[in-house]
Tab-separated table of C-alpha atoms in Angstrom:
chain	number	residue	atom	x	y	z
A	1	MET	CA	-32.116	27.332	-2.456
A	2	ASN	CA	-31.469	25.485	0.825
A	3	LEU	CA	-27.668	24.403	0.919
A	4	PHE	CA	-26.811	21.467	3.043
A	5	PRO	CA	-30.370	21.130	4.599
A	6	CYS	CA	-29.948	18.017	6.549
A	7	PHE	CA	-26.662	18.155	8.259
A	8	HIS	CA	-26.026	18.114	11.902
A	9	PRO	CA	-22.912	19.868	12.947
A	10	HIS	CA	-21.449	16.567	14.457
A	11	LEU	CA	-21.974	14.755	11.251
A	12	LEU	CA	-20.440	16.866	8.994
A	13	PHE	CA	-18.463	16.161	6.087
A	14	LYS	CA	-14.930	17.019	6.791
A	15	TRP	CA	-13.374	18.239	3.564
A	16	TYR	CA	-9.920	18.038	3.030
A	17	LEU	CA	-8.536	19.154	-0.309
A	18	GLY	CA	-6.047	18.336	-3.068
A	19	ALA	CA	-4.319	21.498	-4.452
A	20	LEU	CA	-4.936	22.129	-7.944
A	21	PHE	CA	-2.932	21.358	-11.097
A	22	LEU	CA	-4.839	21.939	-13.986
A	23	LEU	CA	-4.639	19.520	-16.800
A	24	PRO	CA	-6.649	17.297	-19.379
A	25	LEU	CA	-9.290	15.178	-17.712
A	26	THR	CA	-9.535	11.321	-18.802
A	27	ALA	CA	-12.363	9.629	-17.058
A	28	CYS	CA	-11.013	6.934	-14.986
A	29	GLN	CA	-12.046	4.972	-11.661
A	30	THR	CA	-9.483	4.782	-8.869
A	31	GLY	CA	-6.814	2.232	-9.451
A	32	GLU	CA	-6.792	2.497	-13.282
A	33	ILE	CA	-3.610	4.588	-13.145
A	34	PRO	CA	-1.302	4.346	-10.227
A	35	VAL	CA	-1.716	7.036	-7.757
A	36	THR	CA	1.295	9.256	-7.056
A	37	ARG	CA	1.509	10.182	-3.442
A	38	PHE	CA	3.734	12.131	-1.572
A	39	GLU	CA	1.847	12.437	1.645
A	40	ASP	CA	0.791	9.927	4.254
A	41	SER	CA	-2.898	10.817	5.148
A	42	PRO	CA	-5.622	8.598	6.250
A	43	VAL	CA	-7.912	11.440	5.585
A	44	ILE	CA	-6.694	11.561	1.974
A	45	ASP	CA	-7.003	8.004	1.811
A	46	SER	CA	-10.663	8.063	2.647
A	47	LEU	CA	-11.394	10.643	0.128
A	48	LEU	CA	-9.597	9.120	-2.699
A	49	ALA	CA	-11.901	5.884	-2.040
A	50	ILE	CA	-15.308	7.512	-1.886
A	51	ALA	CA	-15.765	8.944	-5.506
A	52	PRO	CA	-14.650	8.174	-9.104
A	53	HIS	CA	-11.867	9.925	-10.478
A	54	SER	CA	-10.940	11.923	-13.362
A	55	VAL	CA	-7.279	11.748	-14.042
A	56	VAL	CA	-5.348	14.787	-15.525
A	57	ASN	CA	-2.360	14.299	-17.510
A	58	THR	CA	0.151	17.068	-16.464
A	59	ASN	CA	2.204	16.345	-19.573
A	60	ILE	CA	0.042	17.723	-22.061
A	61	LYS	CA	0.939	20.698	-24.282
A	62	PRO	CA	-1.037	23.602	-23.452
A	63	GLU	CA	-2.712	25.734	-26.171
A	64	THR	CA	-1.726	29.275	-26.477
A	65	TRP	CA	-4.666	31.733	-26.352
A	66	VAL	CA	-3.884	35.346	-27.658
A	67	ALA	CA	-6.151	38.036	-26.451
A	68	THR	CA	-8.736	39.454	-29.099
A	69	THR	CA	-10.120	42.340	-26.644
A	70	ARG	CA	-9.200	44.419	-23.742
A	71	LEU	CA	-10.826	46.157	-20.699
A	72	GLY	CA	-9.471	49.156	-18.952
A	73	ILE	CA	-8.872	51.654	-21.656
A	74	PRO	CA	-8.182	54.812	-20.120
A	75	ASN	CA	-10.039	58.001	-20.344
A	76	ASP	CA	-9.150	61.713	-19.969
A	77	SER	CA	-9.052	61.294	-16.100
A	78	LEU	CA	-9.030	57.692	-15.059
A	79	ILE	CA	-6.123	55.288	-15.637
A	80	LEU	CA	-6.207	51.605	-14.339
A	81	GLY	CA	-2.959	50.006	-12.759
A	82	GLN	CA	-2.390	46.432	-11.420
A	83	PRO	CA	-5.809	44.904	-12.321
A	84	ALA	CA	-6.437	42.109	-9.720
A	85	TYR	CA	-9.895	40.868	-9.074
A	86	MET	CA	-13.114	41.167	-11.220
A	87	MET	CA	-17.092	40.874	-11.114
A	88	ALA	CA	-19.810	41.689	-13.692
A	89	ILE	CA	-23.124	43.634	-12.689
A	90	GLY	CA	-25.089	43.879	-15.918
A	91	ASP	CA	-23.215	45.406	-18.770
A	92	SER	CA	-20.477	46.766	-16.479
A	93	VAL	CA	-17.284	44.887	-15.340
A	94	TYR	CA	-15.835	45.881	-11.980
A	95	ILE	CA	-12.135	45.720	-11.517
A	96	SER	CA	-10.076	46.075	-8.251
A	97	GLN	CA	-6.876	47.597	-8.317
A	98	PHE	CA	-4.069	45.815	-6.551
A	99	SER	CA	-2.507	49.053	-5.204
A	100	PRO	CA	-3.792	51.757	-4.235
A	101	PRO	CA	-7.042	49.887	-3.388
A	102	HIS	CA	-9.854	51.173	-5.813
A	103	ILE	CA	-12.509	49.586	-7.803
A	104	PHE	CA	-12.693	50.720	-11.632
A	105	VAL	CA	-16.053	50.303	-13.600
A	106	VAL	CA	-15.490	49.544	-17.374
A	107	GLY	CA	-18.435	49.953	-19.567
A	108	ALA	CA	-19.320	47.585	-22.779
A	109	ASP	CA	-16.942	49.825	-24.893
A	110	GLY	CA	-13.985	48.651	-22.697
A	111	TYR	CA	-13.318	52.297	-21.443
A	112	LEU	CA	-13.081	53.175	-17.602
A	113	SER	CA	-16.008	55.172	-16.742
A	114	ARG	CA	-16.022	55.398	-13.029
A	115	LYS	CA	-13.547	54.949	-9.916
A	116	ILE	CA	-15.008	53.845	-6.628
A	117	GLY	CA	-13.653	54.051	-3.177
A	118	GLN	CA	-10.383	55.282	-1.543
A	119	LEU	CA	-7.959	54.067	1.043
A	120	GLY	CA	-9.677	53.966	4.481
A	121	LYS	CA	-11.654	51.746	7.047
A	122	GLY	CA	-15.055	53.626	6.686
A	123	PRO	CA	-17.920	52.412	4.409
A	124	GLY	CA	-16.828	52.214	0.766
A	125	GLU	CA	-13.305	52.691	1.422
A	126	PHE	CA	-10.607	49.609	1.224
A	127	THR	CA	-7.305	48.849	2.767
A	128	PHE	CA	-6.136	45.763	0.746
A	129	ILE	CA	-8.971	44.185	-1.757
A	130	ARG	CA	-8.803	40.484	-1.958
A	131	GLY	CA	-11.623	39.538	-3.907
A	132	LEU	CA	-14.961	40.776	-5.854
A	133	GLN	CA	-17.792	38.785	-6.145
A	134	TYR	CA	-21.521	39.171	-7.398
A	135	ASN	CA	-24.347	36.576	-6.307
A	136	GLY	CA	-26.967	38.088	-8.639
A	137	SER	CA	-28.280	40.528	-6.002
A	138	TYR	CA	-25.586	42.224	-4.078
A	139	GLY	CA	-21.800	42.872	-4.732
A	140	PHE	CA	-19.198	41.549	-2.319
A	141	VAL	CA	-15.925	43.105	-1.708
A	142	LYS	CA	-13.311	41.088	0.477
A	143	ASP	CA	-11.096	43.658	2.252
A	144	ALA	CA	-8.053	42.971	4.429
A	145	ASP	CA	-10.224	42.002	7.624
A	146	ARG	CA	-13.934	42.357	6.349
A	147	VAL	CA	-16.437	41.890	3.700
A	148	GLN	CA	-18.313	44.928	2.544
A	149	VAL	CA	-21.700	44.376	0.728
A	150	PHE	CA	-22.964	46.594	-1.950
A	151	THR	CA	-26.152	46.923	-4.011
A	152	GLU	CA	-26.044	46.587	-7.701
A	153	LYS	CA	-25.630	50.328	-7.943
A	154	PHE	CA	-22.569	50.018	-5.451
A	155	GLU	CA	-24.328	51.682	-2.671
A	156	TYR	CA	-22.923	50.587	0.669
A	157	VAL	CA	-25.190	48.252	2.558
A	158	HIS	CA	-23.152	46.341	5.220
A	159	SER	CA	-19.869	44.869	6.181
A	160	PHE	CA	-18.913	41.905	8.643
A	161	SER	CA	-15.504	41.055	9.837
A	162	SER	CA	-13.371	38.304	8.247
A	163	LEU	CA	-10.296	36.753	9.643
A	164	ASP	CA	-9.064	35.725	6.285
A	165	MET	CA	-6.578	37.894	4.581
A	166	LEU	CA	-6.599	35.662	1.356
A	167	HIS	CA	-8.974	35.537	-1.398
A	168	GLN	CA	-8.610	31.811	-2.192
A	169	ARG	CA	-11.210	31.128	0.668
A	170	PHE	CA	-13.584	33.712	-0.393
A	171	SER	CA	-16.521	32.686	-2.806
A	172	VAL	CA	-20.044	33.455	-2.855
A	173	SER	CA	-23.382	31.971	-3.920
A	174	SER	CA	-27.059	33.281	-3.738
A	175	ASP	CA	-27.351	32.015	-0.258
A	176	TYR	CA	-23.833	31.610	1.325
A	177	VAL	CA	-20.467	33.511	1.664
A	178	PHE	CA	-17.638	30.948	2.127
A	179	LEU	CA	-14.827	32.458	4.225
A	180	GLN	CA	-12.000	31.212	6.494
A	181	CYS	CA	-13.087	30.730	10.220
A	182	PRO	CA	-11.142	29.660	13.314
A	183	GLY	CA	-11.046	26.064	14.377
A	184	ASN	CA	-10.423	24.642	17.744
A	185	ASP	CA	-6.732	25.865	18.044
A	186	PRO	CA	-5.805	28.631	15.665
A	187	ARG	CA	-2.335	28.536	17.340
A	188	GLU	CA	-1.778	25.400	15.624
A	189	ASN	CA	-3.072	26.668	12.209
A	190	ASP	CA	-6.280	24.938	12.808
A	191	TRP	CA	-8.472	26.988	10.382
A	192	LEU	CA	-11.698	25.889	8.617
A	193	VAL	CA	-13.491	27.243	5.796
A	194	CYS	CA	-17.091	28.041	6.801
A	195	ALA	CA	-20.366	29.625	5.560
A	196	ARG	CA	-22.188	32.683	6.241
A	197	SER	CA	-25.438	33.918	5.336
A	198	THR	CA	-25.682	36.386	2.264
A	199	SER	CA	-28.873	37.871	4.059
A	200	PRO	CA	-28.838	40.059	7.168
A	201	PRO	CA	-27.489	39.605	9.773
A	202	TYR	CA	-25.029	37.647	8.004
A	203	ASP	CA	-24.450	35.210	10.611
A	204	TRP	CA	-22.236	32.118	10.590
A	205	ILE	CA	-23.924	28.709	9.558
A	206	PRO	CA	-22.825	26.389	12.497
A	207	SER	CA	-23.423	23.336	10.587
A	208	ILE	CA	-21.290	24.058	7.733
A	209	GLU	CA	-17.628	23.826	8.496
A	210	LEU	CA	-15.419	22.793	5.819
A	211	LEU	CA	-11.610	21.990	5.413
A	212	PRO	CA	-10.300	21.201	8.794
A	213	VAL	CA	-6.577	20.865	9.130
A	214	LEU	CA	-5.147	17.613	7.722
A	215	ASP	CA	-3.564	14.905	9.500
A	216	LEU	CA	-0.222	15.819	8.274
A	217	PRO	CA	2.874	17.082	10.168
A	218	ASN	CA	4.699	20.610	9.844
A	219	GLN	CA	1.778	22.553	8.506
A	220	THR	CA	2.149	26.186	8.257
A	221	GLY	CA	0.035	28.917	6.808
A	222	GLU	CA	1.374	27.994	3.541
A	223	ASN	CA	-0.677	25.015	3.387
A	224	GLY	CA	-3.783	26.965	2.492
A	225	THR	CA	-7.197	25.834	1.300
A	226	LEU	CA	-9.144	26.731	-1.782
A	227	VAL	CA	-12.873	26.887	-2.227
A	228	THR	CA	-15.050	27.864	-5.040
A	229	VAL	CA	-18.891	27.585	-5.450
A	230	SER	CA	-20.840	27.846	-8.647
A	231	PRO	CA	-23.242	31.157	-9.211
A	232	GLU	CA	-26.092	28.698	-8.512
A	233	GLY	CA	-24.794	27.053	-5.279
A	234	ASP	CA	-25.259	23.526	-6.758
A	235	GLN	CA	-21.427	22.650	-6.863
A	236	ILE	CA	-18.600	23.403	-4.717
A	237	ALA	CA	-15.033	22.601	-5.380
A	238	ILE	CA	-12.354	22.462	-2.669
A	239	ALA	CA	-8.586	21.713	-2.465
A	240	TYR	CA	-5.678	21.830	-0.644
A	241	MET	CA	-3.006	24.324	-2.047
A	242	GLY	CA	-0.223	21.601	-1.357
A	243	LEU	CA	-1.871	18.304	-2.830
A	244	PRO	CA	-2.832	17.388	-6.331
A	245	TYR	CA	-6.488	16.902	-5.947
A	246	ILE	CA	-9.596	18.783	-6.404
A	247	PHE	CA	-12.814	17.295	-4.612
A	248	VAL	CA	-16.124	18.287	-6.253
A	249	TYR	CA	-19.281	18.113	-4.205
A	250	ASN	CA	-22.978	18.983	-4.947
A	251	ASP	CA	-25.460	21.085	-2.737
A	252	GLN	CA	-26.146	18.096	-0.476
A	253	LEU	CA	-22.483	17.665	0.365
A	254	ARG	CA	-22.329	14.424	-1.684
A	255	HIS	CA	-18.935	13.925	-2.919
A	256	LEU	CA	-19.305	13.556	-6.843
A	257	ARG	CA	-15.876	13.234	-8.305
A	258	THR	CA	-12.100	13.570	-7.468
A	259	ILE	CA	-9.976	15.390	-9.976
A	260	ARG	CA	-6.631	13.903	-9.684
A	261	PHE	CA	-3.380	15.123	-11.340
A	262	GLU	CA	-0.777	12.765	-12.538
A	263	GLY	CA	2.401	13.096	-14.793
A	264	GLU	CA	5.852	14.847	-14.333
A	265	PHE	CA	4.567	18.054	-12.605
A	266	VAL	CA	3.059	15.854	-9.939
A	267	ARG	CA	6.186	13.423	-9.616
A	268	ASP	CA	8.601	16.589	-9.568
A	269	PHE	CA	6.645	18.271	-7.004
A	270	LYS	CA	8.213	19.124	-3.601
A	271	PRO	CA	5.261	19.917	-1.356
A	272	VAL	CA	7.335	20.453	1.785
A	273	GLY	CA	10.375	22.414	2.087
A	274	LEU	CA	11.672	26.239	2.223
A	275	PRO	CA	13.337	27.854	-0.673
A	276	GLY	CA	16.862	28.158	-0.386
A	277	GLY	CA	17.872	24.832	1.362
A	278	ILE	CA	17.196	23.180	4.749
A	279	PRO	CA	15.357	25.342	7.309
A	280	SER	CA	17.116	26.470	10.565
A	281	GLU	CA	16.878	24.390	13.752
A	282	GLY	CA	13.401	24.782	15.309
A	283	MET	CA	11.817	26.208	11.866
A	284	GLU	CA	8.938	24.512	10.960
A	285	LEU	CA	8.785	23.317	7.400
A	286	GLY	CA	6.506	25.165	4.965
A	287	THR	CA	4.268	23.663	2.348
A	288	PHE	CA	4.645	24.897	-1.205
A	289	GLY	CA	1.445	25.424	-3.106
A	290	PHE	CA	0.495	23.025	-6.124
A	291	THR	CA	-2.397	25.211	-7.260
A	292	VAL	CA	-2.610	28.950	-7.005
A	293	THR	CA	-6.446	29.616	-7.522
A	294	MET	CA	-9.563	28.200	-9.145
A	295	LYS	CA	-12.828	29.634	-9.606
A	296	PHE	CA	-16.140	28.503	-10.926
A	297	ILE	CA	-16.809	31.073	-14.081
A	298	ASN	CA	-20.477	29.756	-14.510
A	299	SER	CA	-22.537	26.884	-13.499
A	300	HIS	CA	-20.497	24.410	-15.546
A	301	TYR	CA	-17.032	25.699	-16.004
A	302	LEU	CA	-14.330	25.621	-13.210
A	303	VAL	CA	-10.892	27.358	-14.009
A	304	SER	CA	-8.066	26.559	-12.128
A	305	ALA	CA	-4.150	27.779	-12.083
A	306	SER	CA	-1.398	25.671	-11.090
A	307	GLN	CA	2.108	24.524	-12.005
A	308	GLY	CA	2.380	24.122	-15.918
A	309	GLY	CA	-0.581	26.212	-16.860
A	310	TYR	CA	-4.257	26.890	-16.506
A	311	TYR	CA	-6.945	24.554	-16.945
A	312	VAL	CA	-10.717	24.513	-17.704
A	313	PHE	CA	-12.985	21.859	-16.683
A	314	ASP	CA	-16.438	20.936	-17.625
A	315	LEU	CA	-18.267	19.920	-14.557
A	316	SER	CA	-22.001	19.855	-15.984
A	317	GLU	CA	-23.705	16.821	-15.069
A	318	ASN	CA	-23.298	14.888	-18.123
A	319	ASN	CA	-19.546	15.438	-18.631
A	320	ARG	CA	-17.302	16.416	-15.723
A	321	GLU	CA	-14.316	16.232	-17.936
A	322	PHE	CA	-11.467	18.458	-18.997
A	323	ALA	CA	-11.980	20.789	-21.513
A	324	ARG	CA	-8.817	22.873	-22.188
A	325	LYS	CA	-5.008	23.513	-20.837
A	326	ILE	CA	-4.061	27.185	-21.552
A	327	ILE	CA	-1.467	29.443	-21.426
A	328	PHE	CA	-2.632	33.244	-21.867
A	329	ARG	CA	-0.991	35.870	-24.157
A	330	PRO	CA	-1.762	39.481	-24.378
A	331	MET	CA	-2.877	40.978	-27.763
A	332	ASN	CA	-0.424	41.227	-30.551
A	333	ASN	CA	1.421	38.154	-29.361
A	334	THR	CA	5.015	37.686	-30.276
A	335	GLU	CA	7.546	35.071	-29.224
A	336	GLU	CA	9.065	37.861	-26.960
A	337	ARG	CA	5.749	38.490	-25.010
A	338	LYS	CA	5.594	36.751	-21.762
A	339	ASN	CA	2.725	34.599	-20.604
A	340	ILE	CA	0.028	36.231	-18.455
A	341	ALA	CA	0.308	35.050	-14.604
A	342	ALA	CA	-3.400	35.478	-13.998
A	343	THR	CA	-4.976	36.388	-10.662
A	344	ASP	CA	-8.578	36.160	-11.590
A	345	PHE	CA	-11.071	35.114	-14.193
A	346	LEU	CA	-14.443	36.391	-15.333
A	347	LEU	CA	-16.619	34.879	-18.070
A	348	HIS	CA	-18.584	37.656	-19.430
A	349	GLY	CA	-20.517	37.661	-22.739
A	350	ASP	CA	-18.384	35.836	-25.268
A	351	PHE	CA	-15.326	36.294	-23.524
A	352	LEU	CA	-13.042	34.756	-20.724
A	353	TYR	CA	-11.355	37.898	-18.964
A	354	VAL	CA	-8.109	37.323	-17.363
A	355	SER	CA	-6.546	39.849	-14.905
A	356	SER	CA	-2.921	40.233	-13.546
A	357	PRO	CA	-1.579	43.154	-11.635
A	358	ALA	CA	1.717	42.809	-14.014
A	359	GLU	CA	-0.473	43.644	-16.902
A	360	GLU	CA	-1.778	47.149	-18.055
A	361	TYR	CA	-5.193	46.066	-19.262
A	362	VAL	CA	-7.536	42.935	-18.464
A	363	TYR	CA	-7.346	40.930	-21.460
A	364	GLY	CA	-10.410	38.916	-23.029
A	365	TYR	CA	-10.315	35.616	-24.983
A	366	ASP	CA	-13.007	34.209	-27.284
A	367	PHE	CA	-14.663	31.430	-25.306
A	368	ASN	CA	-15.766	28.558	-27.201
A	369	LEU	CA	-15.275	25.113	-25.938
A	370	THR	CA	-17.547	23.141	-28.331
A	371	VAL	CA	-14.824	21.860	-30.322
A	372	ALA	CA	-12.705	19.205	-28.768
A	373	PRO	CA	-8.998	20.145	-28.626
């Protein structure tokens, strides 16, 4: 599929994003519910005026989901620790370990069957894994300063450099890899989200540059950006981590819908400041993250994680509505068990798998959203 086929570099959409907060969607047009704003930005003003809004009420009580299965059961020689990122190739699930940086393979029985990689900078070695993605043909591993490409049998193919140390700006479709790239002045945190081809020689696509710096003062690296593309490449969701919006585009860069969050979590959110009080003289203010991560788990469903819980959105053409607000619990749930602080999500078979470096296993949840909450 030819993504963004008609765009000239000087006529690009400049995507500026609202950071996630996941909550129930009620379809509304702009103006029906007053917009809570804590930023003064003509860029955001223009984005909010372009497309219809779905308003997310952050006050909704979340559902508690208790895991019904798990992945990463040890065998005699393999033990998984600190599970982080996931992808599925065929019947196998690949799970990266936060530290040390390995990738474990889990079979359909849930048991560990193989360990891939070791610490290093050579082919098939890793220093700090920040994401796993599979685009139907190849597996992509985001390392600290590069992306490595593997076959479906996990044979090394190629690697290319990446300046992005975070996984939030790493997403892959059949045609494109989305990554951070430098803007006009990286010294001013002028970073963009750009696209590279998934085919050799994996070059940048010069006409696809997303998320330039907002016209807001006191930006730092904390005012990060999020991007996720559906496996088919037909929808892209983008956001700024510090703002309560998600902007959804199609493969022609048409702005389809804005997901706008309202409620007490928005009103109480302090986007600018530093933990512990007023910064010292000369110190630039930081921006707190409203949304931690978001991911298309298939062509329809978008999962996002933010203050207050985890949210699943149905972004199919006829819906584009909120589906669930969730908190995740491990198996054998008790009141004493803490909620899972999810790092990654993977829809595989009938289960939504959730990983967290604080958990011993990857937990799976029955995924059936046909009945309204």
